[in-house]
Coordinates of C-alpha atoms in Angstrom, one line a residue:
X21 CA 40.9 -55.7 107.3
X22 CA 40.4 -58.5 104.8
X23 CA 37.6 -60.9 105.8
X24 CA 38.4 -64.6 105.2
X25 CA 35.8 -66.4 103.2
X26 CA 34.5 -69.6 104.7
X27 CA 34.1 -72.7 102.5
X28 CA 30.5 -73.4 101.4
X29 CA 30.3 -76.8 103.1
X30 CA 31.3 -75.3 106.5
X31 CA 28.8 -72.5 106.1
X32 CA 26.0 -75.0 105.3
X33 CA 26.9 -77.1 108.4
X34 CA 27.1 -74.0 110.6
X35 CA 23.7 -72.7 109.5
X36 CA 22.2 -76.1 110.4
X37 CA 21.0 -76.9 106.8
X38 CA 23.0 -80.1 106.5
X39 CA 24.9 -82.3 109.0
X40 CA 28.7 -82.9 109.0
X41 CA 27.9 -86.5 108.1
X42 CA 25.9 -85.5 105.0
X43 CA 28.7 -83.2 103.9
X44 CA 31.3 -85.9 104.2
X45 CA 29.1 -88.4 102.3
X46 CA 28.7 -85.9 99.5
X47 CA 32.3 -84.9 99.3
X48 CA 33.3 -88.6 99.1
X49 CA 30.7 -89.6 96.5
X50 CA 30.6 -86.6 94.2
X51 CA 32.1 -87.0 90.7
X52 CA 35.3 -85.1 90.1
X53 CA 34.7 -81.5 88.8
X54 CA 31.1 -81.5 90.1
X55 CA 30.3 -78.5 92.3
X56 CA 29.5 -79.2 95.9
X57 CA 26.2 -77.3 95.8
X58 CA 25.0 -79.4 92.8
X59 CA 26.1 -82.7 94.5
X60 CA 24.1 -81.7 97.6
X61 CA 21.0 -80.8 95.6
X62 CA 21.2 -84.1 93.6
X63 CA 21.1 -86.1 96.9
X64 CA 18.2 -84.0 98.2
X65 CA 20.1 -82.9 101.3
X66 CA 19.0 -79.3 100.8
X67 CA 16.9 -77.2 98.4
X68 CA 18.1 -74.8 95.7
X69 CA 16.5 -71.9 97.6
X70 CA 18.4 -72.8 100.8
X71 CA 21.7 -73.0 98.9
X72 CA 21.1 -69.6 97.3
X73 CA 20.4 -68.0 100.6
X74 CA 23.8 -69.2 101.9
X75 CA 25.6 -68.2 98.7
X76 CA 23.9 -64.8 98.9
X77 CA 25.4 -64.4 102.4
X78 CA 28.8 -65.8 101.4
X79 CA 29.3 -63.9 98.1
X80 CA 27.4 -60.7 99.0
X81 CA 25.5 -61.1 95.6
X82 CA 21.7 -60.3 95.7
X83 CA 19.2 -63.1 95.2
X84 CA 16.3 -62.4 92.8
X85 CA 13.1 -64.4 92.5
X86 CA 11.9 -64.4 88.9
X87 CA 8.4 -65.7 89.5
X88 CA 6.7 -62.3 88.9
X89 CA 9.7 -60.3 87.8
X90 CA 9.0 -57.8 85.0
X91 CA 11.3 -59.0 82.3
X92 CA 12.4 -56.3 79.7
X93 CA 12.0 -58.3 76.5
X94 CA 14.1 -55.7 74.5
X95 CA 17.2 -56.8 76.4
X96 CA 16.8 -60.4 75.2
X97 CA 18.2 -59.3 71.8
X98 CA 21.5 -58.6 73.6
X99 CA 22.1 -62.2 74.6
X100 CA 21.5 -65.1 72.1
X101 CA 19.2 -67.9 73.4
X102 CA 21.9 -70.6 73.1
X103 CA 24.3 -68.6 75.2
X104 CA 21.5 -67.9 77.8
X105 CA 20.7 -71.6 78.0
X106 CA 24.3 -72.8 78.0
X107 CA 25.3 -70.5 80.9
X108 CA 21.9 -70.4 82.6
X109 CA 21.5 -66.7 82.7
X110 CA 18.9 -64.1 81.8
X111 CA 19.3 -60.2 81.4
X112 CA 17.0 -58.3 83.7
X113 CA 17.6 -54.5 83.4
X114 CA 20.1 -52.0 82.2
X115 CA 21.2 -48.8 84.0
X116 CA 23.7 -46.6 82.1
X117 CA 26.5 -48.9 81.1
X118 CA 25.6 -51.6 83.6
X119 CA 23.5 -54.7 82.9
X120 CA 21.9 -56.7 85.7
X121 CA 22.0 -60.4 84.8
X122 CA 20.4 -63.2 86.8
X123 CA 22.7 -66.3 86.9
X124 CA 22.4 -69.8 88.3
X125 CA 26.2 -69.6 89.0
X126 CA 27.3 -66.0 89.7
X127 CA 30.9 -67.4 90.2
X128 CA 31.1 -68.3 86.5
X129 CA 33.7 -65.6 85.5
X130 CA 34.1 -67.0 82.0
X131 CA 30.4 -66.4 81.3
X132 CA 30.6 -62.9 82.8
X133 CA 33.6 -62.1 80.6
X134 CA 31.8 -63.5 77.5
X135 CA 28.8 -61.3 78.3
X136 CA 30.9 -58.2 78.8
X137 CA 32.5 -58.7 75.3
X138 CA 29.2 -59.7 73.6
X139 CA 27.1 -56.9 75.0
X140 CA 29.6 -54.1 75.7
X141 CA 28.1 -53.5 79.2
X142 CA 29.6 -53.9 82.6
X143 CA 27.9 -57.0 84.2
X144 CA 26.2 -57.0 87.6
X145 CA 25.4 -60.6 88.5
X146 CA 22.5 -61.7 90.7
X147 CA 21.6 -65.2 91.8
X148 CA 18.4 -67.0 90.8
X149 CA 17.5 -70.7 90.8
X150 CA 18.1 -72.9 87.7
X151 CA 14.4 -73.8 87.4
X152 CA 13.5 -70.1 87.5
X153 CA 15.9 -69.1 84.8
X154 CA 15.0 -72.0 82.5
X155 CA 11.3 -71.2 83.0
X156 CA 11.9 -67.6 82.0
X157 CA 14.1 -68.5 79.0
X158 CA 11.4 -70.9 77.7
X159 CA 8.7 -68.4 78.3
X160 CA 10.2 -65.3 76.7
X161 CA 12.8 -66.5 74.2
X162 CA 10.5 -69.1 72.6
X163 CA 7.2 -67.2 72.6
X164 CA 8.2 -64.9 69.8
X165 CA 9.6 -67.9 68.1
X166 CA 7.2 -68.7 65.3
X167 CA 4.1 -68.4 67.5
X168 CA 2.9 -65.2 65.8
X169 CA 3.4 -66.7 62.3
X170 CA 1.3 -69.6 63.3
X171 CA -1.5 -67.4 64.5
X172 CA -1.5 -65.8 61.1
X173 CA -2.4 -67.8 58.1
X174 CA -2.4 -71.4 57.4
X175 CA 0.0 -72.6 54.6
X176 CA -1.5 -72.2 51.1
X177 CA -0.9 -74.6 48.3
X178 CA -2.6 -77.7 49.3
X179 CA -1.2 -81.0 50.7
X180 CA 2.4 -80.7 49.5
X181 CA 3.0 -77.3 51.1
X182 CA 1.3 -78.5 54.3
X183 CA 3.4 -81.7 54.4
X184 CA 6.6 -79.5 54.1
X185 CA 5.3 -77.2 56.9
X186 CA 5.0 -80.3 59.2
X187 CA 8.5 -81.5 58.8
X188 CA 10.8 -78.5 58.0
X189 CA 12.9 -77.8 61.1
X190 CA 12.3 -74.1 61.1
X191 CA 8.6 -74.2 60.3
X192 CA 6.4 -72.5 63.0
X193 CA 4.4 -75.6 63.9
X194 CA 7.5 -77.6 64.4
X195 CA 8.9 -74.9 66.7
X196 CA 5.6 -74.7 68.6
X197 CA 5.6 -78.5 69.3
X198 CA 9.2 -78.5 70.3
X199 CA 8.5 -75.5 72.6
X200 CA 5.5 -77.3 74.3
X201 CA 7.7 -80.4 74.9
X202 CA 10.7 -78.5 76.3
X203 CA 8.4 -76.4 78.6
X204 CA 6.9 -79.6 79.9
X205 CA 10.3 -81.1 80.6
X206 CA 11.5 -77.9 82.4
X207 CA 8.4 -77.9 84.5
X208 CA 8.8 -81.6 85.3
X209 CA 5.4 -82.5 83.9
X210 CA 4.5 -86.2 83.6
X211 CA 1.9 -85.8 80.9
X212 CA 0.9 -83.3 78.2
X213 CA -2.8 -83.1 77.3
X214 CA -4.0 -81.4 74.1
X215 CA -7.7 -80.9 74.6
X216 CA -9.8 -79.8 71.6
X217 CA -12.8 -77.7 72.6
X218 CA -15.6 -76.0 70.6
X219 CA -13.8 -72.7 69.9
X220 CA -10.2 -73.3 71.2
X221 CA -7.6 -75.9 72.0
X222 CA -6.3 -76.2 75.6
X223 CA -2.8 -77.4 76.4
X224 CA -2.6 -78.8 79.9
X225 CA 0.4 -80.2 81.8
X226 CA 0.1 -82.7 84.6
X227 CA 2.6 -81.5 87.2
X228 CA 2.9 -83.5 90.5
X229 CA -0.2 -85.4 89.6
X230 CA -2.4 -82.3 89.1
X231 CA -3.5 -81.0 85.7
X232 CA -3.3 -77.3 85.0
X233 CA -3.8 -75.3 81.8
X234 CA -0.6 -74.0 80.4
X235 CA -1.8 -72.3 77.2
X236 CA -4.9 -71.9 75.1
X237 CA -4.5 -71.9 71.3
X238 CA -7.0 -70.8 68.6
X239 CA -9.1 -73.5 67.1
X240 CA -7.6 -73.2 63.6
X241 CA -4.2 -74.5 64.9
X242 CA -5.7 -77.8 66.0
X243 CA -5.3 -79.7 62.7
X244 CA -1.7 -78.5 62.2
X245 CA -0.7 -79.4 65.8
X246 CA -2.4 -82.8 65.6
X247 CA -0.8 -83.6 62.3
X248 CA 2.7 -82.6 63.5
X249 CA 2.5 -84.8 66.6
X250 CA 1.2 -87.8 64.5
X251 CA 4.0 -87.4 62.1
X252 CA 6.5 -87.4 65.0
X253 CA 4.9 -90.6 66.4
X254 CA 4.7 -92.4 63.0
X255 CA 0.9 -92.5 63.2
X256 CA -1.6 -92.4 60.3
X257 CA -2.4 -88.7 59.8
X258 CA -5.4 -89.5 57.5
X259 CA -7.2 -91.6 60.2
X260 CA -9.3 -89.5 62.6
X261 CA -12.0 -91.9 63.6
X262 CA -10.1 -94.5 65.7
X263 CA -7.7 -94.2 68.6
X264 CA -4.0 -94.6 67.8
X265 CA -0.9 -95.2 69.9
X266 CA 2.7 -94.4 69.2
X267 CA 6.0 -93.3 70.6
X268 CA 8.3 -90.4 70.0
X269 CA 12.0 -90.3 70.9
X270 CA 13.5 -86.8 71.0
X271 CA 16.6 -85.1 72.4
X272 CA 15.8 -82.0 74.4
X273 CA 18.6 -80.0 75.8
X274 CA 21.0 -82.9 75.0
X275 CA 18.8 -85.1 77.1
X276 CA 17.0 -88.2 75.7
X277 CA 13.2 -88.0 76.3
X278 CA 10.8 -90.8 75.4
X279 CA 7.1 -89.9 74.9
X280 CA 4.2 -92.3 74.7
X281 CA 1.5 -90.8 72.5
X282 CA -2.2 -91.7 72.5
X283 CA -4.9 -90.1 70.4
X284 CA -8.7 -90.4 71.0
X285 CA -11.4 -89.1 68.7
X286 CA -13.8 -86.7 70.6
X287 CA -16.7 -84.6 69.4
X288 CA -14.4 -81.6 68.7
X289 CA -11.5 -83.5 67.1
X290 CA -8.7 -85.7 68.4
X291 CA -7.5 -85.4 72.0
X292 CA -3.8 -86.2 72.4
X293 CA -2.1 -87.3 75.6
X294 CA 1.6 -87.6 75.7
X295 CA 3.2 -89.4 78.7
X296 CA 6.8 -88.2 79.3
X297 CA 9.4 -90.8 80.3
X298 CA 12.6 -89.2 81.2
X299 CA 15.3 -91.7 80.2
X300 CA 18.0 -89.6 81.8
X301 CA 16.5 -89.8 85.3
X302 CA 18.3 -92.5 87.2
X303 CA 16.4 -95.6 88.2
X304 CA 15.3 -95.6 91.7
X305 CA 17.0 -97.4 94.5
X306 CA 14.4 -99.3 96.5
X307 CA 15.7 -97.8 99.7
X308 CA 14.9 -94.3 98.4
X309 CA 11.3 -94.8 97.5
X310 CA 10.0 -93.6 100.9
X311 CA 9.1 -97.0 102.4
X312 CA 8.4 -97.0 106.1
X313 CA 11.1 -99.1 107.8
X314 CA 8.7 -102.0 108.6
X315 CA 7.3 -102.0 105.0
X316 CA 10.8 -101.9 103.5
X317 CA 11.9 -104.9 105.5
X318 CA 8.7 -106.8 104.4
X319 CA 9.0 -105.9 100.7
X320 CA 12.7 -106.9 100.6
X321 CA 11.9 -110.3 102.3
X322 CA 9.2 -110.8 99.6
X323 CA 11.3 -110.1 96.6
X324 CA 14.3 -112.1 97.9
X325 CA 12.2 -115.3 98.1
X326 CA 13.0 -117.7 95.2
X327 CA 9.4 -118.3 94.3
X328 CA 5.9 -116.8 94.6
X329 CA 4.1 -113.8 93.2
X330 CA 4.6 -110.2 94.4
X331 CA 1.9 -107.8 93.0
X332 CA 2.0 -104.1 93.0
X333 CA -1.3 -102.4 92.8
X334 CA -2.8 -98.9 92.3
X335 CA -4.4 -96.7 89.7
X336 CA -2.6 -95.4 86.6
X337 CA 0.1 -92.9 87.4
X338 CA 0.7 -94.1 90.9
X339 CA 4.4 -95.0 90.4
X340 CA 3.9 -98.8 90.1
X341 CA 6.4 -99.2 87.3
X342 CA 9.1 -97.2 89.2
X343 CA 8.7 -99.5 92.2
X344 CA 8.8 -102.6 90.0
X345 CA 12.0 -101.4 88.3
X346 CA 13.6 -100.5 91.6
X347 CA 12.8 -104.1 92.8
X348 CA 14.3 -105.5 89.6
X349 CA 17.4 -103.3 90.0
X350 CA 17.9 -104.7 93.5
X351 CA 17.6 -108.3 92.2
X352 CA 19.7 -107.7 89.1
X353 CA 23.0 -109.7 89.3
X354 CA 24.8 -112.0 87.0
X355 CA 23.7 -115.1 88.9
X356 CA 20.1 -114.7 87.9
X357 CA 18.2 -114.7 84.6
X358 CA 15.6 -112.0 84.7
X359 CA 13.1 -111.7 81.8
X360 CA 10.3 -109.2 81.5
X361 CA 7.2 -108.8 79.2
X362 CA 6.1 -105.2 79.1
X363 CA 3.7 -103.0 77.2
X364 CA 5.6 -100.8 76.4
X365 CA 9.1 -101.3 77.7
X366 CA 9.5 -98.0 79.6
X367 CA 13.1 -98.1 80.8
X368 CA 15.8 -100.2 79.4
X369 CA 18.0 -101.9 82.1
X370 CA 21.3 -103.5 81.4
X371 CA 21.5 -107.2 82.2
X372 CA 17.7 -107.8 81.9
X373 CA 16.0 -109.3 78.9
X374 CA 13.0 -107.2 78.1
X375 CA 10.3 -108.2 75.7
X376 CA 7.9 -105.8 74.1
X377 CA 4.2 -106.8 73.7
X378 CA 3.0 -106.6 70.1
X379 CA -0.7 -107.7 69.8
X380 CA -0.6 -107.2 66.0
X381 CA 1.6 -110.2 65.5
X382 CA 0.1 -112.2 68.4
X383 CA 2.8 -111.4 70.9
X384 CA 0.5 -110.9 74.0
X385 CA 1.4 -111.0 77.7
X386 CA 0.2 -114.6 77.8
X387 CA 2.1 -115.7 74.7
X388 CA 5.3 -113.9 75.9
X389 CA 4.9 -115.6 79.3
X390 CA 4.6 -119.0 77.8
X391 CA 7.8 -118.7 75.8
X392 CA 9.7 -117.1 78.7
X393 CA 9.2 -120.3 80.7
X394 CA 11.2 -122.2 78.2
X395 CA 14.1 -119.7 78.6
X396 CA 15.2 -121.0 82.0
X397 CA 14.3 -117.8 84.0
X398 CA 14.8 -117.2 87.7
X399 CA 12.8 -114.0 87.9
X400 CA 9.9 -113.0 85.6
X401 CA 8.3 -109.5 85.5
X402 CA 4.9 -109.2 83.7
X403 CA 4.0 -105.6 83.0
X404 CA 0.4 -106.0 83.9
X405 CA -2.1 -108.8 84.7
X406 CA -5.1 -107.9 82.6
X407 CA -6.9 -111.1 81.9
X408 CA -7.5 -114.7 83.2
X409 CA -5.0 -116.3 80.8
X410 CA -2.1 -114.0 81.9
X411 CA -3.1 -114.4 85.6
X412 CA -3.2 -118.2 85.4
X413 CA 0.2 -118.5 83.6
X414 CA 1.8 -116.1 86.1
X415 CA 0.4 -118.2 89.0
X416 CA 1.6 -121.5 87.4
X417 CA 5.0 -119.9 86.8
X418 CA 5.3 -119.0 90.5
X419 CA 4.3 -122.5 91.5
X420 CA 7.0 -124.1 89.3
X421 CA 9.8 -122.3 91.1
X422 CA 10.0 -118.8 89.7
X423 CA 9.7 -115.4 91.4
X424 CA 7.0 -113.4 89.5
X425 CA 6.6 -109.6 89.8
X426 CA 3.7 -107.9 88.3
X427 CA 1.1 -105.0 88.6
X428 CA -2.7 -105.1 88.7
X429 CA -5.3 -102.4 88.9
X430 CA -7.2 -102.5 92.2
X431 CA -8.0 -100.1 95.0
X432 CA -6.1 -101.7 97.9
X433 CA -4.0 -104.7 98.7
X434 CA -6.9 -106.8 100.1
X435 CA -9.1 -106.1 97.1
X436 CA -6.4 -107.7 94.9
X437 CA -7.2 -111.2 96.2
X438 CA -10.9 -110.8 95.2
X439 CA -9.9 -109.4 91.8
X440 CA -7.8 -112.5 91.0
X441 CA -10.6 -114.8 92.1
X442 CA -13.1 -112.8 90.0
X443 CA -10.8 -113.1 87.0
X444 CA -11.3 -116.8 87.3
X445 CA -8.1 -118.0 89.0
X446 CA -8.9 -120.9 91.4
X447 CA -8.8 -119.7 95.1
X448 CA -6.4 -122.5 96.0
X449 CA -3.9 -121.4 93.3
X450 CA -4.2 -117.8 94.5
X451 CA -3.5 -118.8 98.1
X452 CA -0.5 -121.0 97.3
X453 CA 1.1 -118.6 94.8
X454 CA 0.8 -115.2 96.4
X455 CA 3.7 -114.0 98.6
X456 CA 2.5 -110.5 99.1
X457 CA 0.8 -107.4 97.7
X458 CA 2.0 -103.8 97.7
X459 CA -0.6 -101.1 97.2
X460 CA 0.8 -97.7 96.4
X461 CA -0.3 -94.1 95.7
X462 CA 1.6 -90.9 95.0
X463 CA 1.0 -87.7 97.0
X464 CA 2.5 -84.3 96.6
X465 CA 5.3 -83.3 98.9
X466 CA 5.3 -80.0 100.8
X467 CA 7.7 -77.5 99.2
X468 CA 10.7 -77.3 101.6
X469 CA 11.3 -73.6 100.8
X470 CA 7.9 -72.3 102.1
X471 CA 7.0 -74.9 104.7
X472 CA 5.7 -73.6 108.0
X473 CA 4.4 -75.4 111.1
X474 CA 0.8 -75.0 112.1
X475 CA -1.5 -76.3 114.8
X476 CA -3.7 -79.2 113.5
X477 CA -7.4 -78.4 113.0
X478 CA -10.1 -80.2 115.1
X479 CA -11.1 -82.4 112.1
X480 CA -7.4 -83.4 111.6
X481 CA -7.0 -84.4 115.3
X482 CA -10.2 -86.5 114.9
X483 CA -8.9 -88.2 111.8
X484 CA -5.5 -89.1 113.5
X485 CA -7.3 -90.2 116.7
X486 CA -9.4 -92.6 114.7
X487 CA -6.3 -94.4 113.5
X488 CA -4.8 -94.4 117.0
X489 CA -2.3 -91.6 116.3
X490 CA -1.6 -88.3 118.1
X491 CA -0.6 -85.2 116.3
X492 CA 0.7 -81.9 117.9
X493 CA 1.8 -80.0 114.8
X494 CA 1.5 -80.3 111.0
X495 CA 3.4 -78.6 108.2
X496 CA 1.9 -76.7 105.3
X497 CA 3.4 -74.9 102.3
X498 CA 2.7 -71.1 102.1
X499 CA 3.3 -71.0 98.4
X500 CA 6.5 -69.5 96.9
X501 CA 8.1 -69.0 93.5
X502 CA 9.9 -72.3 93.5
X503 CA 6.7 -74.3 93.9
X504 CA 4.6 -72.0 91.6
X505 CA 2.5 -70.8 94.6
X506 CA 1.0 -74.3 95.2
X507 CA 2.8 -75.1 98.4
X508 CA 3.8 -78.5 97.0
X509 CA 6.9 -79.6 95.1
X510 CA 7.7 -83.1 94.0
X511 CA 5.9 -86.3 95.0
X512 CA 6.3 -89.1 97.5
X513 CA 4.8 -92.6 97.6
X514 CA 2.6 -94.0 100.4
X515 CA 2.5 -97.8 100.6
X516 CA 0.5 -100.6 102.1
X517 CA 2.5 -103.9 102.2
X518 CA 0.4 -107.0 102.8
X519 CA 2.3 -110.2 103.6
X520 CA 0.2 -113.3 102.9
X521 CA 0.5 -115.5 106.1
X522 CA -0.6 -119.2 106.4
X523 CA -3.8 -118.1 108.2
X524 CA -4.7 -115.8 105.3
X525 CA -4.0 -118.7 102.9
X526 CA -6.6 -120.8 104.7
X527 CA -9.2 -118.0 104.6
X528 CA -8.6 -117.5 100.8
X529 CA -8.9 -121.3 100.1
X530 CA -12.1 -121.5 102.1
X531 CA -13.5 -118.5 100.2
X532 CA -14.3 -116.8 103.6
X533 CA -15.4 -113.2 103.8
X534 CA -13.3 -110.2 103.1
X535 CA -13.6 -109.0 106.7
X536 CA -11.7 -112.1 108.0
X537 CA -8.8 -111.3 105.8
X538 CA -8.9 -107.7 107.0
X539 CA -8.8 -108.8 110.7
X540 CA -5.8 -111.1 110.0
X541 CA -4.0 -108.2 108.2
X542 CA -4.6 -105.9 111.2
X543 CA -3.4 -108.7 113.6
X544 CA -0.2 -109.0 111.4
X545 CA 0.5 -105.3 112.0
X546 CA -0.2 -104.3 108.4
X547 CA 0.3 -100.5 107.9
X548 CA -2.7 -99.5 105.7
X549 CA -2.4 -96.7 103.1
X550 CA -4.2 -94.2 105.3
X551 CA -1.9 -95.0 108.2
X552 CA 1.3 -94.7 106.2
X553 CA 0.0 -91.4 104.8
X554 CA -0.8 -90.0 108.2
X555 CA 2.6 -91.1 109.5
X556 CA 4.2 -89.1 106.6
X557 CA 2.0 -86.1 107.6
X558 CA 3.4 -86.4 111.1
X559 CA 6.9 -86.3 109.6
X560 CA 6.1 -83.1 107.9
X561 CA 6.4 -84.5 104.4
X562 CA 2.8 -84.0 103.1
X563 CA -0.6 -82.7 104.2
X564 CA -3.7 -84.4 105.4
X565 CA -5.7 -83.1 102.4
X566 CA -3.3 -84.9 100.1
X567 CA -3.6 -88.2 101.9
X568 CA -7.5 -88.0 102.0
X569 CA -7.4 -87.2 98.2
X570 CA -5.9 -90.7 97.5
X571 CA -6.7 -92.9 100.5
X572 CA -10.2 -93.1 102.0
X573 CA -10.6 -93.1 105.8
X574 CA -12.6 -96.1 106.9

């Protein structure tokens, strides 16, 4: 009896992984030719692991986790790297005339036919996640690529030969740097650190906000690596004594990637940090940034006012720029003139006039802001308020009928008021200009594939009780191959939105104590960072440890 195959969407709804409503939304919105599974993953309705389990059941094809799979490197010669990357597959083992191949899409019959013709084997497909396959391709195909040559001898023949080594496409050092970059992009790292130490060079990636060592290179490769990166970023390769900043634009896997490069002279040579800005990733929609419903209502009210200053605050790498761009995206329409001054311009948005700060020619935040005011703007975005001059012009701009958005480095929303006054801005100006302040931090999200419910510990119950919350269960990640055994995958923001009320304005003008402001904020039902964090723990999105790492309990 022939068994009828059910459609993927119906299977997913039946197994309770998505709702009928989510399925309909995805079917209506997905681009023509896009697979349903990919469209669901893109919208975050389910994880790749969950999709694979359903496919495994539907197609009867085994699912393989490649996290600790013993890859037979001899088989890699059978399939060229380009083909493996293009079709997202990797050969695993051969038995007689059969070859077991892990594929992201085991229904890709063209790829299977190609493989059969190329290798001469009968192909047995297995399913593995895209990330898993890309990680293995990058790890095994590239490692042999020029790495051994580099470990050998340095180029002979003085400067000219060395210069050629740095720029020739097939030279080992060029391949090594490209490999470091593409690995970082595959692993979704936000920064690459090249740390010179006494006897070695450590390469570390920051993934989901946490640094971890990816590879250790011998000390003699340091100068080659540094020189290559400096050439790519148009920096002076003869200067080792002062810090330098530059940018690199590269295309990796047909995907534009922008890197901000910063070098710093240390005792053991130059430390290089590269911040990865993925230009292909879509700009965030403000509704999808994880704001609590009350906070979302408040922030939208703030940015929809025609005048006033809205400040976003937090340490470096806390997602301030993403929130700013999401706010600009919401306000961006042909009726308004939006001008930004940034250092550097991270993402280019259509319909917005963006100015790049260049201190060498006197184009500072303050100078840019002054000239913007003569350009009839409605909305002004200043990348960062760093000094008194910029702060004062921003305040004056907001008092003359403009909406000003900016970022500032402070620990929480209330501390921002003191910081502005400390900078030398008059309290009455601060009070009349400020509309609101958003403090923000990023915390790691629990991996959805290995999340399991647990009873809260005694200490956790105490922490929740202190903030007036009750907790019955919490969720933690066990650790699996898709999250690299950490239990976390991806990040989510926690926010504190402080709306400046008339009572608060009086307190700021009178220069009253910080505690008075705090009392008024509590009276106004402000959700503090720690509260928003604990609410997200209750929803099963993150863990108490993560919240306490970024927000201090009072």
